[in-house]
Amino acid sequence: MLRYAGQRDDKVGKALGDILFEEINKCKNLSNILYTYDVYNKNNCPIPVNGNKLSKILKSAKYWAFFILTAGPLIDKKIDEYFEKGNYTRALILDASANELIEKAADQLENIIRKETNCKKSTTRLSPGYGRWELSVQPYILKYLNGKDIQVTVNKSYFLTPRKTITAVMGLGTSYNKTNKCDDCDLDCEFRKRS
Amino acid sequence: MSRNIFKDKLTRPLVLDGAMGTTLILAGLLPGECPEYWNVTRSSVITKIHKKYIKAGSDIVQTNTFGANRIKLSSFGLEDKVWEINSKAVKIAKSAAQRNVLIALDIGPTGKILEPWGKFSFDDAVDVFSEQIKAGLSQYPDMILIETMTQIAEARAALLAAKSLTDIPVIITMAFEEDKRTTFGTSPETAALVLSSMGADAVGVNCVEDCKVVTDIVRRMAKITDCPIIAQPNAGMPELIDGKSVYTIAPGNFAKNCAEIINAGANIIGGCCGTTPKHIREVSKIAKGFSPSPINEQVFLAVSSNLNIIPLDPNGPTTFIGECINPTGKEILKKQLKDNNYSGIVKLAKTQINQGAKILDVNVGIPKTDEPTMMRCAINEIQKNINVGICIDSNNINALEEGLKTFHGRAIINSVDGKNESLNKILPLAKKYGALVIGLPMDERGVKTTASERLQIARKIVKTAAKYDIPANNIIIDGLTLSAGAQPEYVIETINTIKLVKEKLGNLTTLGISNISHGLPNRPFINQTFIAMALAAGLDMPIIDPRQDNILETIAVADLLTGKDIGGRHFMKLFGTFAKARLTKNIINFDQDNHIETQSLYQNIVEGNIEDCKKRVQKLLKSTDPLKIINKHITPALNDVSAKFECGKFFLPQLLLSSEAAQAAFSIIKDYLSDSSIKSLGKVILATVQGDIHDIGKNITKVLLENHGFTVIDLGKDVPPEKIAKAITPNTKLIGLSALMTTTVPSMEKTIKVLREKEYKDKIMVGGAVITKDLAKHIGADFYAKSAIDGVKIAKKVYK
């Protein structure tokens, strides 16, 4: 969570420590996790899966599970409110908490999908934008998974609303597990996990 | 089994057993069922499991009592079964064991978070553990194994409970995360130091998935302590397969990993979660091929906070003790303590740490007050958020013990003297809590003694400490500083005491430096000269007021000249800092009447203390011109924060917090400024481009620009190019555009094109997660801002 907030170590003073504690709790209270998923045979999948790295990861999986997961709109609203009122640090920390929240929720959703599909193995999840998977796939994911049912929409620039929303695919029936997702991305952003 | 017999058994690595919980699940333990209660209801299964591990080669078998304390049992409604479960568990294990197999009463955590980080008191924790241990001891186990501790506070409570009830060996392991610290931040070195100094017979690590992490932890612990080291790794990470947790490391590979761990220094090896008798069989085969890991004979001298060790190396840079937490002569601090307000104590702590103190002397002695409670509260308030060593300073034996119980690092006791009454009261406490002790070479003769007489008393203190099994080097000898105003003839005796102790005993030495100038004028200069003399005589750990820069400078120069500061690195760093400090601001302001320091506005901005900033600026406005406050306090503080951010000492959260603190100050000051004195450095229009709905980066840039004196027109997010164009006025020289994703970079390019078509000829800067310098150039921008700070630099350049 600290990494999402741009903090490269865990040396936080009391003032920041108190804010961290409060905003993490607020994040939990404001979140309303909703999800939807569907599984397709890879030979009969209506959602485009392109990008050479993505294809490499998914190729040995017989089935592909796509999902949408959102934390709901209230966190976005609170972040915007914080910025308007000049509570920038709280906005940053709440934003970072929400990023961590949906990643952890997505981890749990992966477990649910594996259980419900009775699949012992799976790849890690990949989202549009990773592994060279074009962002233009977002409308397809929302269409076939009925994103509207969980109040998720996408705009012309492929931005999802609410902002704290993840879409992803994972391959079922094979394992390709990386604990560091940054290994599969060749961009160098400030959030890259560094040793 | 006695502790010596246990040590004698370590002729080869001893093998513990493996997981109990995992094996019980395979035997049919249902979710929500109490595993420890199977000692009562399904004892034959437990016996079988013990026998399987013994057959596999375990030298030590742990009882099925990991969660058999009243706190954990209460979740099953079994809190009144503590005695039955624990005594039965030991009985079962003993009946399963053959002659040479040792039985360890297994003690796990309570699940509660101890004070000051949680609400569970240390005394209550000791009580809970004592209840469980008494029950187990009734059936005579060979040892006690305390495991899976994540809090050093709880580990200490369990260890104290065990040591107070029995002389059998007590071994203790902590669970560490991937970053090689416990959940609550304690390093392996600190765990090893604190627990071994409190009398643990072996220390170590358990419940870690990655064996490389375990190996490193073992290696690090082995360097610190002369205790045997124990390791119980997990069989890898669990994977969810068919709804069940399956551990990934097979027995053969697990044993190979254990070989690495033994090579790193483990004397006792076993398995934690996911391990089975098959794993232990393979480990047992490998362990037979090893000689005992050498136990570190050179004792590493250190104290610690609850997180990190503080080495005390007489050949290294001087470690000083900060003396400021003392209510003597401080009326406001006295009142605060009597009102149960510890904010003044915490501020004094932070101030001293900012000046480089790694150990703080804590004295809360005020006549007719509850000193033990005040000592507990003061230490808790300090250690809650501050990583520092503590020297517990009290004449009240109860306050001393309360402090030793409360502080969850390795403490120093200040002090014991040469009188038998003092020695016999205080040294047992030092032994019990593993503390170092400052020895005052003073007895019934009083303070007016020669250096030779003081050496004799020092010898007595060290000799008596040995009777309590306290190593000689745990005693730090105080040279005994008397005021040069009252007893000038004894100054040289003090210096000679330091020389003699170093020469004849070799112990670390200390002196209360400020005492020398008590009652005299020009105190800073007297203190400075005295410490120089004492350091030349061999003084190791002066007790000083760290707020006196001249004292710190003298220490730094002495370290340079005596070769303790290799390469003069600290000297060069310190003198750079001091030069800057003297040019720009006061770090500390003193309340001269009441001897209380008040943290400056500068410091409050740097630390992001928003409320304190407001109070401080209101106070300053009574005596200082508002523009001067901005130019001499706020702007330098913001520059300092920016510099720290750029060199990686501060990160985005601290940057923002400081900005908010500065804005809080500005919002008060602006009412005192005339319109003519408020001059904007220039106007900057900011927008997130059309189609993009993320604006955190843009918002942070806005805050920093405003703090640095620019007027910002923030158009928000998803802004069409035409709206940006409309916002331009004749004095607009800089527009900033942000975009998060590659899909909105074309929108950024289009916006720049539209602005140029509308004849905007001034500068455009761009930023965002996917923007690069080349991309910025390609789309027609003038500047690329990698960070919000870059945005400010660009603005200053444009409006120069």
XYZ file of C-alpha atoms in Angstrom, chain A residues 2 5-16 18-19 79-80 83 86-93 95-96 111-112 114-115 118-121 135-136 155 157-164 177 187-191, chain B residues 179 181 239-243 346 350 381 384-385 607-610 645 648-654 656-660 663 690-696 699-700 702-703 706 717-718 740-744 747 769-770 786:
106
model
C 2.848 2.331 0.827
C 1.429 5.977 -2.291
C 4.933 6.536 -3.599
C 6.579 5.599 -0.282
C 9.714 3.544 -0.877
C 10.329 2.575 2.752
C 8.251 2.011 5.841
C 9.632 4.929 7.870
C 6.469 6.880 8.519
C 6.248 9.356 11.364
C 3.381 9.646 13.806
C 1.447 12.242 11.770
C 1.463 10.093 8.652
C -2.253 8.229 12.131
C -3.526 9.196 8.666
C -10.892 11.110 -2.844
C -12.312 13.921 -4.966
C -8.700 17.075 -2.970
C -7.091 20.458 0.431
C -6.621 17.182 2.321
C -4.081 15.980 -0.231
C -2.314 13.472 1.968
C -5.561 11.759 2.907
C -6.531 11.693 -0.756
C -3.248 10.048 -1.696
C -3.413 7.511 1.114
C -6.274 6.209 -3.209
C -3.342 3.923 -2.370
C -9.465 -18.399 -5.444
C -13.257 -18.325 -5.820
C -10.622 -21.764 -9.168
C -12.889 -23.363 -6.582
C -12.860 -27.019 -9.933
C -9.547 -26.091 -11.500
C -6.458 -27.054 -9.539
C -4.118 -24.759 -11.413
C -6.767 -1.395 -23.822
C -9.310 -1.412 -26.621
C -15.462 5.718 -21.722
C -10.548 6.444 -23.838
C -11.062 3.046 -22.225
C -11.095 4.439 -18.690
C -13.236 2.440 -16.327
C -15.689 4.043 -13.920
C -15.661 3.634 -10.931
C -11.895 4.269 -11.048
C -11.173 1.509 -8.527
C 2.807 -18.013 -11.458
C 7.398 -0.175 -18.774
C 9.273 1.582 -15.976
C 6.702 3.421 -13.929
C 7.222 4.798 -10.413
C 5.159 1.956 -8.958
C 11.296 -8.604 4.559
C 11.285 -8.471 10.148
C -1.726 -23.536 -2.708
C -5.457 -23.949 -2.876
C -6.115 -27.194 -4.725
C -9.629 -28.671 -4.708
C -10.471 -26.340 -1.863
C 7.518 12.820 23.261
C 11.972 13.571 19.015
C 4.473 6.965 24.640
C 4.935 3.544 20.468
C 6.161 5.551 17.514
C 7.387 16.687 9.913
C 3.926 17.537 8.607
C 2.491 18.469 12.020
C -0.442 20.542 10.748
C 12.262 14.134 -1.714
C 15.028 9.750 -1.764
C 14.839 10.477 1.953
C 11.246 11.671 1.755
C 8.530 10.248 -0.402
C 5.225 11.438 -1.748
C 3.186 11.098 1.462
C 5.694 13.158 3.453
C 2.102 16.145 0.743
C 1.881 16.256 4.519
C 4.518 18.981 4.645
C 2.669 20.858 1.908
C -0.545 20.700 3.901
C -0.653 25.640 3.532
C -10.003 15.097 -22.472
C -10.930 11.469 -21.969
C -8.747 11.055 -18.896
C -10.420 10.894 -15.490
C -7.379 10.475 -13.237
C -5.994 13.570 -11.602
C -3.870 12.684 -8.562
C -3.542 17.702 -7.971
C -0.203 17.113 -6.277
C -1.101 22.058 -8.006
C -0.386 21.878 -4.252
C 0.780 26.992 -4.808
C -10.122 16.359 -15.424
C -11.441 15.251 -18.819
C -2.397 8.666 -17.155
C -2.600 6.170 -19.981
C -1.383 5.671 -23.522
C -4.963 5.962 -24.766
C -5.115 9.619 -23.786
C -5.738 13.655 -26.665
C 2.626 7.774 -15.739
C 3.287 6.862 -19.403
C 8.747 13.578 -14.358
